[in-house]
Amino acid sequence: MTIRVAVVDDNPMVRAGLRAMLELGGLDVVAEAADGLAALDTVARHRPDVTLLDHRMPVADGLEVIARLADLTRVILLTSDDSSEVISSALAQGASGFLSHNGLSREDVLQAVRAVHAGEGWLAPVAAAVAVRQLRERAERESAARIRFDLTRRERELMDLLVQGLTNGQIAAQLVLSEKTVKNHLNHVYAKLGVGHRTQAVARWQGRA
């Protein structure tokens, strides 16, 4: 069965290049969009198997819509920003893969789309390095937090997502909880950390306060 793909990028030349790569590889490009909001509508109408989603776009960028798109399609984020913040946020919000615009090849794109379509993840080397570092840092942080603040597993999960800048609504969607439950959990966390709001909690969690 042919893999159906949507391409979302504000640069028409980039979209054309990606379409050519995909179609030469035997994949079916069923839709294109130039910004995040248009992507939501396009993906809802065409239901592609995989969506290649640019990071920086007008109206709404990729990171703003990943969580909603991930309910409809598997998402691969395309970006030239290889910072750990972008990578970690994309993965936390449901991205199935990450490709860097820097040195992007047709083989990279085709392998990533096919892997993600098959239910596997796909990380560019820089993203893989970030993911490994995150796992190591998370393990170290959880161990320290368990001793210092006596947080439960759920409370540590909430703090990890809070550090990534997710809103209560995004955290609720990520953990399949109601926003009220998330708010109650966070109030317990604030009490344990001895803080009054999320900015202070993040600073305390990261050892900066």
Backbone as numpy.savetxt, mean C-alpha at the origin, in Angstrom:
# Nx Ny Nz CAx CAy CAz Cx Cy Cz
-6.41 -18.24 -19.74 -7.26 -17.05 -19.74 -6.37 -15.80 -19.74
-6.68 -14.85 -20.61 -5.90 -13.62 -20.72 -6.07 -12.76 -19.47
-4.96 -12.24 -18.97 -5.00 -11.36 -17.80 -5.45 -9.98 -18.24
-6.46 -9.44 -17.56 -7.02 -8.13 -17.89 -6.39 -7.08 -16.96
-5.85 -6.02 -17.56 -5.08 -5.04 -16.81 -5.60 -3.63 -17.04
-5.58 -2.81 -15.99 -5.85 -1.38 -16.10 -4.55 -0.63 -15.84
-4.35 0.46 -16.56 -3.14 1.28 -16.41 -3.55 2.67 -15.94
-3.02 3.10 -14.81 -3.39 4.40 -14.23 -2.12 5.25 -14.08
-2.02 6.31 -14.87 -0.87 7.21 -14.82 -1.28 8.52 -15.46
-0.86 9.65 -14.90 -1.25 10.95 -15.46 -0.48 11.30 -16.72
0.60 10.59 -17.01 1.41 10.86 -18.20 0.96 9.95 -19.35
0.39 10.52 -20.42 -0.10 9.68 -21.51 0.99 8.87 -22.20
2.23 9.41 -22.21 3.33 8.67 -22.82 3.67 7.43 -21.99
3.63 7.58 -20.67 3.88 6.43 -19.80 2.79 5.39 -19.98
1.54 5.84 -20.05 0.44 4.89 -20.26 0.60 4.14 -21.58
0.99 4.88 -22.61 1.18 4.24 -23.92 2.31 3.22 -23.86
3.38 3.57 -23.16 4.51 2.65 -23.04 4.14 1.39 -22.28
3.40 1.55 -21.18 2.98 0.40 -20.40 2.00 -0.47 -21.20
1.08 0.17 -21.92 0.13 -0.58 -22.75 0.89 -1.42 -23.77
1.90 -0.82 -24.41 2.67 -1.56 -25.42 3.39 -2.75 -24.79
4.00 -2.54 -23.62 4.69 -3.63 -22.92 3.73 -4.78 -22.62
2.58 -4.43 -22.09 1.62 -5.45 -21.67 1.03 -6.19 -22.87
0.67 -5.47 -23.91 0.04 -6.11 -25.06 1.04 -6.97 -25.82
2.30 -6.54 -25.88 3.33 -7.38 -26.51 3.54 -8.67 -25.74
3.23 -8.63 -24.45 3.35 -9.83 -23.62 2.09 -10.68 -23.61
1.11 -10.30 -24.41 -0.10 -11.10 -24.51 -1.17 -10.78 -23.48
-1.01 -9.67 -22.76 -2.00 -9.28 -21.76 -3.00 -8.31 -22.38
-4.16 -8.20 -21.79 -5.25 -7.39 -22.33 -5.43 -6.13 -21.48
-5.09 -4.95 -22.05 -5.28 -3.69 -21.34 -6.73 -3.25 -21.57
-7.55 -3.34 -20.54 -8.98 -3.10 -20.69 -9.39 -1.67 -20.34
-8.50 -0.92 -19.67 -8.87 0.44 -19.27 -7.64 1.25 -18.91
-7.79 2.58 -19.02 -6.76 3.52 -18.60 -7.41 4.65 -17.81
-6.62 5.28 -16.94 -7.10 6.45 -16.20 -5.91 7.34 -15.91
-6.19 8.65 -15.70 -5.12 9.62 -15.52 -5.00 10.16 -14.10
-5.88 9.73 -13.19 -5.76 10.15 -11.79 -6.47 9.14 -10.91
-6.29 9.29 -9.60 -6.83 8.31 -8.67 -8.33 8.21 -8.65
-9.03 9.35 -8.72 -10.49 9.31 -8.70 -11.04 8.65 -9.95
-10.45 8.99 -11.10 -10.88 8.34 -12.34 -10.60 6.85 -12.29
-9.52 6.48 -11.62 -9.18 5.06 -11.50 -10.26 4.29 -10.74
-10.80 4.90 -9.68 -11.84 4.23 -8.91 -13.05 3.92 -9.78
-13.44 4.88 -10.60 -14.59 4.68 -11.48 -14.28 3.66 -12.57
-13.10 3.79 -13.17 -12.70 2.90 -14.27 -12.59 1.45 -13.80
-11.95 1.26 -12.67 -11.77 -0.10 -12.16 -13.12 -0.71 -11.75
-14.00 0.10 -11.17 -15.32 -0.41 -10.79 -16.11 -0.86 -12.01
-15.93 -0.16 -13.14 -16.69 -0.50 -14.34 -16.09 -1.68 -15.10
-14.76 -1.74 -15.17 -14.11 -2.75 -16.01 -13.61 -3.98 -15.24
-13.47 -3.86 -13.93 -13.02 -4.95 -13.07 -11.81 -5.70 -13.64
-10.70 -5.00 -13.84 -9.49 -5.67 -14.31 -8.94 -6.63 -13.25
-8.18 -7.61 -13.69 -7.55 -8.53 -12.73 -6.45 -7.83 -11.94
-5.70 -7.00 -12.64 -4.56 -6.30 -12.04 -4.58 -4.84 -12.50
-4.23 -3.93 -11.60 -4.14 -2.51 -11.95 -2.73 -2.00 -11.65
-2.11 -1.41 -12.66 -0.84 -0.72 -12.49 -1.16 0.71 -12.10
-0.77 1.13 -10.91 -1.20 2.40 -10.34 -0.01 3.30 -10.06
0.01 4.46 -10.72 1.09 5.42 -10.47 0.92 6.03 -9.09
2.04 6.43 -8.50 2.01 7.03 -7.17 1.58 8.49 -7.23
2.33 9.32 -7.95 2.08 10.77 -7.95 1.21 11.16 -9.14
-0.02 11.60 -8.83 -0.97 12.03 -9.87 -1.80 13.19 -9.34
-2.39 13.98 -10.23 -3.28 15.05 -9.78 -4.61 14.51 -9.27
-5.38 15.36 -8.66 -6.72 15.06 -8.14 -6.64 14.12 -6.93
-6.14 12.91 -7.14 -5.92 11.96 -6.05 -4.76 11.07 -6.45
-3.74 10.98 -5.61 -2.59 10.16 -6.00 -2.83 8.69 -5.64
-1.87 7.86 -6.03 -2.04 6.42 -5.86 -2.25 5.99 -4.42
-1.49 6.57 -3.51 -1.58 6.15 -2.11 -2.95 6.48 -1.51
-3.61 7.49 -2.05 -4.92 7.87 -1.52 -6.02 6.88 -1.88
-5.81 6.10 -2.94 -6.90 5.24 -3.42 -6.58 3.75 -3.38
-5.37 3.38 -2.96 -5.00 1.97 -2.97 -5.98 1.12 -2.18
-6.31 1.55 -0.97 -7.16 0.73 -0.11 -8.50 0.43 -0.78
-9.09 1.43 -1.45 -10.38 1.22 -2.10 -10.24 0.38 -3.37
-9.16 0.62 -4.11 -8.95 -0.18 -5.33 -8.67 -1.64 -5.00
-7.97 -1.87 -3.88 -7.59 -3.24 -3.53 -8.79 -4.13 -3.23
-9.96 -3.52 -3.00 -11.19 -4.31 -2.82 -11.73 -4.81 -4.15
-11.25 -4.21 -5.25 -11.80 -4.51 -6.57 -10.80 -5.20 -7.50
-9.53 -5.04 -7.25 -8.50 -5.52 -8.16 -7.19 -5.68 -7.40
-6.28 -6.46 -7.93 -4.94 -6.52 -7.34 -4.15 -5.31 -7.86
-3.45 -4.65 -6.96 -2.81 -3.37 -7.30 -1.28 -3.49 -7.22
-0.64 -2.98 -8.26 0.82 -2.84 -8.26 1.12 -1.35 -8.32
1.81 -0.82 -7.32 2.13 0.60 -7.29 3.40 0.85 -8.10
3.33 1.87 -8.96 4.48 2.31 -9.74 4.94 3.67 -9.22
6.21 3.80 -8.86 6.69 5.07 -8.34 8.19 5.20 -8.52
8.65 6.43 -8.57 10.09 6.70 -8.59 10.56 7.08 -7.19
9.63 7.13 -6.24 9.96 7.43 -4.84 10.15 6.12 -4.10
11.41 5.77 -3.85 11.72 4.49 -3.21 11.85 4.61 -1.70
11.27 5.64 -1.11 11.39 5.83 0.33 10.63 4.74 1.08
11.11 4.43 2.26 10.47 3.38 3.06 9.05 3.78 3.45
8.80 5.09 3.59 7.47 5.55 3.97 6.45 5.21 2.88
6.81 5.48 1.63 5.90 5.20 0.51 5.67 3.70 0.37
6.75 2.94 0.43 6.64 1.49 0.26 5.81 0.87 1.37
6.11 1.24 2.61 5.39 0.65 3.74 3.92 1.04 3.71
3.62 2.29 3.35 2.23 2.73 3.29 1.47 1.97 2.20
2.10 1.80 1.04 1.45 1.08 -0.07 1.14 -0.36 0.33
2.09 -1.02 0.93 1.89 -2.42 1.32 0.84 -2.53 2.42
0.87 -1.60 3.37 -0.09 -1.65 4.48 -1.52 -1.43 3.99
-1.68 -0.67 2.91 -3.02 -0.36 2.43 -3.53 -1.35 1.38
-2.78 -2.40 1.14 -3.31 -3.46 0.31 -2.67 -3.66 -1.04
-1.58 -2.94 -1.35 -0.89 -3.16 -2.62 -0.34 -4.58 -2.66
-0.49 -5.24 -3.81 0.04 -6.60 -3.97 1.45 -6.60 -4.52
1.88 -5.45 -5.05 3.22 -5.38 -5.63 3.71 -3.96 -5.70
4.99 -3.83 -5.98 5.64 -2.53 -6.04 6.70 -2.57 -7.12
6.62 -1.64 -8.06 7.62 -1.51 -9.12 8.17 -0.10 -9.13
9.46 0.04 -9.35 10.08 1.34 -9.43 10.16 1.79 -10.89
9.82 3.05 -11.14 9.95 3.61 -12.48 11.41 3.62 -12.93
12.31 3.65 -11.97 13.73 3.74 -12.28 14.21 2.42 -12.90
14.55 2.46 -14.18 15.06 1.28 -14.87 14.02 0.21 -15.11
12.75 0.61 -15.21 11.66 -0.35 -15.41 11.76 -0.99 -16.79
11.67 -2.30 -16.84 11.76 -3.02 -18.11 10.45 -3.76 -18.39
10.26 -4.16 -19.66 9.07 -4.91 -20.03 9.01 -6.23 -19.26
10.14 -6.88 -19.08 10.15 -8.15 -18.34 9.72 -7.93 -16.90
10.17 -6.84 -16.29 9.76 -6.53 -14.92 8.24 -6.42 -14.82
7.67 -5.65 -15.75 6.23 -5.40 -15.72 5.45 -6.69 -15.93
5.83 -7.47 -16.92 5.10 -8.70 -17.22 5.20 -9.71 -16.09
6.40 -9.86 -15.54 6.58 -10.82 -14.43 5.78 -10.38 -13.21
5.78 -9.07 -12.94 5.05 -8.56 -11.78 3.55 -8.80 -11.94
3.00 -8.48 -13.11 1.57 -8.64 -13.34 1.18 -10.11 -13.24
1.95 -10.98 -13.86 1.62 -12.41 -13.84 1.72 -12.98 -12.43
2.73 -12.55 -11.68 2.88 -13.04 -10.30 1.72 -12.58 -9.42
1.39 -11.31 -9.51 0.31 -10.76 -8.70 -1.03 -11.39 -9.09
-1.24 -11.59 -10.37 -2.48 -12.24 -10.83 -2.60 -13.65 -10.27
-1.47 -14.31 -10.09 -1.46 -15.67 -9.55 -1.59 -15.71 -8.03
-1.74 -14.54 -7.43 -1.91 -14.49 -5.98 -0.63 -14.33 -5.21
0.47 -14.08 -5.92 1.75 -13.89 -5.25 2.02 -12.39 -5.11
2.97 -12.04 -4.28 3.39 -10.65 -4.18 4.54 -10.41 -5.15
4.79 -9.15 -5.43 5.93 -8.82 -6.28 6.54 -7.51 -5.79
7.79 -7.58 -5.35 8.47 -6.39 -4.86 9.75 -6.16 -5.65
9.92 -4.92 -6.13 11.19 -4.53 -6.69 12.25 -4.70 -5.61
13.52 -4.91 -5.98 14.56 -5.14 -4.96 14.57 -4.12 -3.83
14.41 -2.83 -4.16 14.43 -1.82 -3.10 13.26 -2.00 -2.15
12.10 -2.38 -2.68 10.93 -2.60 -1.83 11.11 -3.84 -0.97
11.71 -4.87 -1.53 11.96 -6.09 -0.76 12.87 -5.79 0.42
13.89 -4.96 0.19 14.81 -4.59 1.26 14.07 -3.84 2.36
13.17 -2.95 1.97 12.38 -2.20 2.95 11.48 -3.15 3.74
10.84 -4.09 3.04 9.94 -5.03 3.71 10.69 -5.87 4.74
11.88 -6.35 4.37 12.68 -7.15 5.30 13.09 -6.30 6.51
13.52 -5.07 6.24 13.91 -4.20 7.34 12.73 -3.91 8.26
11.55 -3.71 7.66 10.35 -3.46 8.47 10.04 -4.63 9.39
10.14 -5.85 8.85 9.86 -7.02 9.66 10.83 -7.10 10.84
12.10 -6.84 10.57 13.10 -6.89 11.64 12.84 -5.81 12.68
12.59 -4.58 12.20 12.35 -3.47 13.12 11.06 -3.68 13.91
10.05 -4.26 13.23 8.79 -4.50 13.92 8.97 -5.51 15.04
9.75 -6.56 14.77 9.98 -7.58 15.80 10.71 -6.97 17.00
11.71 -6.13 16.70 12.46 -5.49 17.78 11.56 -4.53 18.57
10.74 -3.77 17.84 9.86 -2.80 18.49 8.80 -3.48 19.33
8.25 -4.57 18.80 7.21 -5.28 19.55 7.77 -5.86 20.84
8.99 -6.37 20.76 9.60 -6.93 21.95 9.80 -5.85 23.01
10.30 -4.69 22.56 10.53 -3.58 23.50 9.20 -3.05 24.04
8.20 -2.95 23.16 6.91 -2.42 23.58 6.23 -3.34 24.57
6.36 -4.65 24.35 5.73 -5.61 25.25 6.27 -5.45 26.67
7.57 -5.21 26.75 8.20 -5.07 28.06 7.90 -3.70 28.67
8.04 -2.66 27.85 7.95 -1.30 28.38 6.52 -0.85 28.61
5.62 -1.14 27.68 4.26 -0.60 27.75 3.18 -1.65 27.99
3.54 -2.93 27.92 2.59 -4.01 28.13 1.41 -3.91 27.16
1.71 -3.65 25.86 0.65 -3.60 24.86 0.28 -5.00 24.40
-0.99 -5.19 24.09 -1.44 -6.47 23.55 -1.05 -6.56 22.07
-1.20 -7.74 21.50 -0.88 -7.92 20.08 -1.71 -6.97 19.22
-3.01 -6.88 19.51 -3.88 -6.00 18.74 -3.47 -4.54 18.88
-3.10 -4.14 20.09 -2.67 -2.77 20.32 -1.38 -2.46 19.58
-0.48 -3.45 19.49 0.76 -3.24 18.72 0.45 -3.12 17.22
-0.51 -3.91 16.74 -0.92 -3.80 15.33 -1.46 -2.41 15.04
-2.29 -1.90 15.95 -2.85 -0.57 15.78 -1.76 0.49 15.73
-0.77 0.36 16.60 0.30 1.35 16.62 1.14 1.29 15.35
1.38 0.10 14.83 2.13 -0.01 13.58 1.43 0.73 12.46
0.11 0.62 12.40 -0.65 1.29 11.36 -0.74 2.80 11.63
-0.80 3.16 12.88 -0.84 4.58 13.24 0.46 5.27 12.81
1.58 4.59 13.02 2.89 5.12 12.64 2.95 5.37 11.14
2.26 4.54 10.35 2.27 4.69 8.89 1.37 5.81 8.41
0.68 6.48 9.34 -0.14 7.62 8.98 -1.56 7.30 8.60
-2.01 6.07 8.86 -3.38 5.70 8.50 -4.39 6.37 9.44
-5.53 6.71 8.90 -6.61 7.27 9.70 -7.32 6.14 10.46
-8.21 6.51 11.39 -8.98 5.49 12.11 -9.80 4.64 11.14
-10.36 5.29 10.12 -11.16 4.55 9.14 -10.32 3.56 8.35
-9.11 3.97 7.95 -8.23 3.07 7.21 -7.74 1.92 8.09
-7.46 2.22 9.35 -7.05 1.18 10.29 -8.19 0.17 10.47
-9.41 0.69 10.60 -10.57 -0.19 10.77 -10.72 -1.12 9.57
-10.54 -0.58 8.37 -10.65 -1.40 7.15 -9.54 -2.44 7.09
-8.34 -2.04 7.48 -7.19 -2.94 7.43 -7.36 -4.12 8.39
-7.89 -3.84 9.58 -8.00 -4.87 10.61 -9.41 -5.48 10.70
-10.29 -5.04 9.81 -11.68 -5.52 9.78 -12.34 -5.28 11.14
-12.31 -4.04 11.56 -12.93 -3.62 12.81 -13.82 -2.41 12.52
-14.67 -2.06 13.47 -15.44 -0.82 13.34 -14.55 0.34 13.79
-14.87 1.55 13.31 -14.10 2.71 13.72 -14.23 2.95 15.23
-15.40 2.63 15.77 -15.59 2.81 17.22 -14.66 1.89 18.00
-14.51 0.64 17.52 -13.61 -0.30 18.19 -12.17 0.18 18.11
-11.78 0.70 16.94 -10.42 1.23 16.78 -10.19 2.38 17.75
-11.17 3.28 17.85 -11.04 4.41 18.76 -10.90 3.96 20.20
-11.68 2.94 20.60 -11.59 2.42 21.97 -10.22 1.81 22.24
-9.72 1.02 21.26 -8.39 0.42 21.40 -7.32 1.51 21.55
-7.42 2.54 20.71 -6.42 3.60 20.75 -6.46 4.36 22.07
-7.64 4.55 22.63 -7.73 5.22 23.93 -7.02 4.41 25.01
-7.15 3.07 24.93 -6.43 2.21 25.87 -4.93 2.33 25.67
-4.52 2.38 24.39 -3.09 2.51 24.08 -2.55 3.83 24.61
-3.28 4.93 24.38 -2.83 6.23 24.86 -2.63 6.21 26.37
-3.56 5.55 27.06 -3.45 5.48 28.52 -2.19 4.72 28.93
-1.91 3.60 28.25 -0.73 2.81 28.58 0.57 3.57 28.26
0.54 4.35 27.16 1.73 5.10 26.77 1.87 6.40 27.55
0.80 6.79 28.24 0.84 8.03 29.01 0.79 9.26 28.13
0.00 9.19 27.04 -0.09 10.32 26.11 -1.57 10.68 25.90
-1.78 11.85 25.24 -3.14 12.31 25.06 -3.67 12.24 23.65
-2.78 12.07 22.64 -3.25 12.01 21.26 -2.26 11.24 20.39
-2.63 11.05 19.12 -1.88 10.15 18.25 -0.46 10.64 17.96
-0.25 11.94 17.81 1.09 12.43 17.53 2.05 12.08 18.66
1.60 12.27 19.90 2.42 11.90 21.04 2.63 10.39 21.11
1.57 9.64 20.77 1.67 8.18 20.81 2.71 7.67 19.82
2.70 8.22 18.61 3.67 7.80 17.60 5.10 8.13 18.05
5.28 9.31 18.62 6.60 9.70 19.10 7.07 8.77 20.22
6.18 8.43 21.15 6.54 7.54 22.26 6.82 6.13 21.74
6.01 5.67 20.79 6.18 4.34 20.23 7.50 4.20 19.51
7.94 5.27 18.87 9.19 5.24 18.11 10.39 5.64 18.96
10.14 5.82 20.25 11.26 6.12 21.14 11.74 7.54 21.07
10.90 8.46 20.55 11.33 9.85 20.41 10.77 10.72 21.53
10.07 10.12 22.47 9.52 10.91 23.59 9.36 10.02 24.80
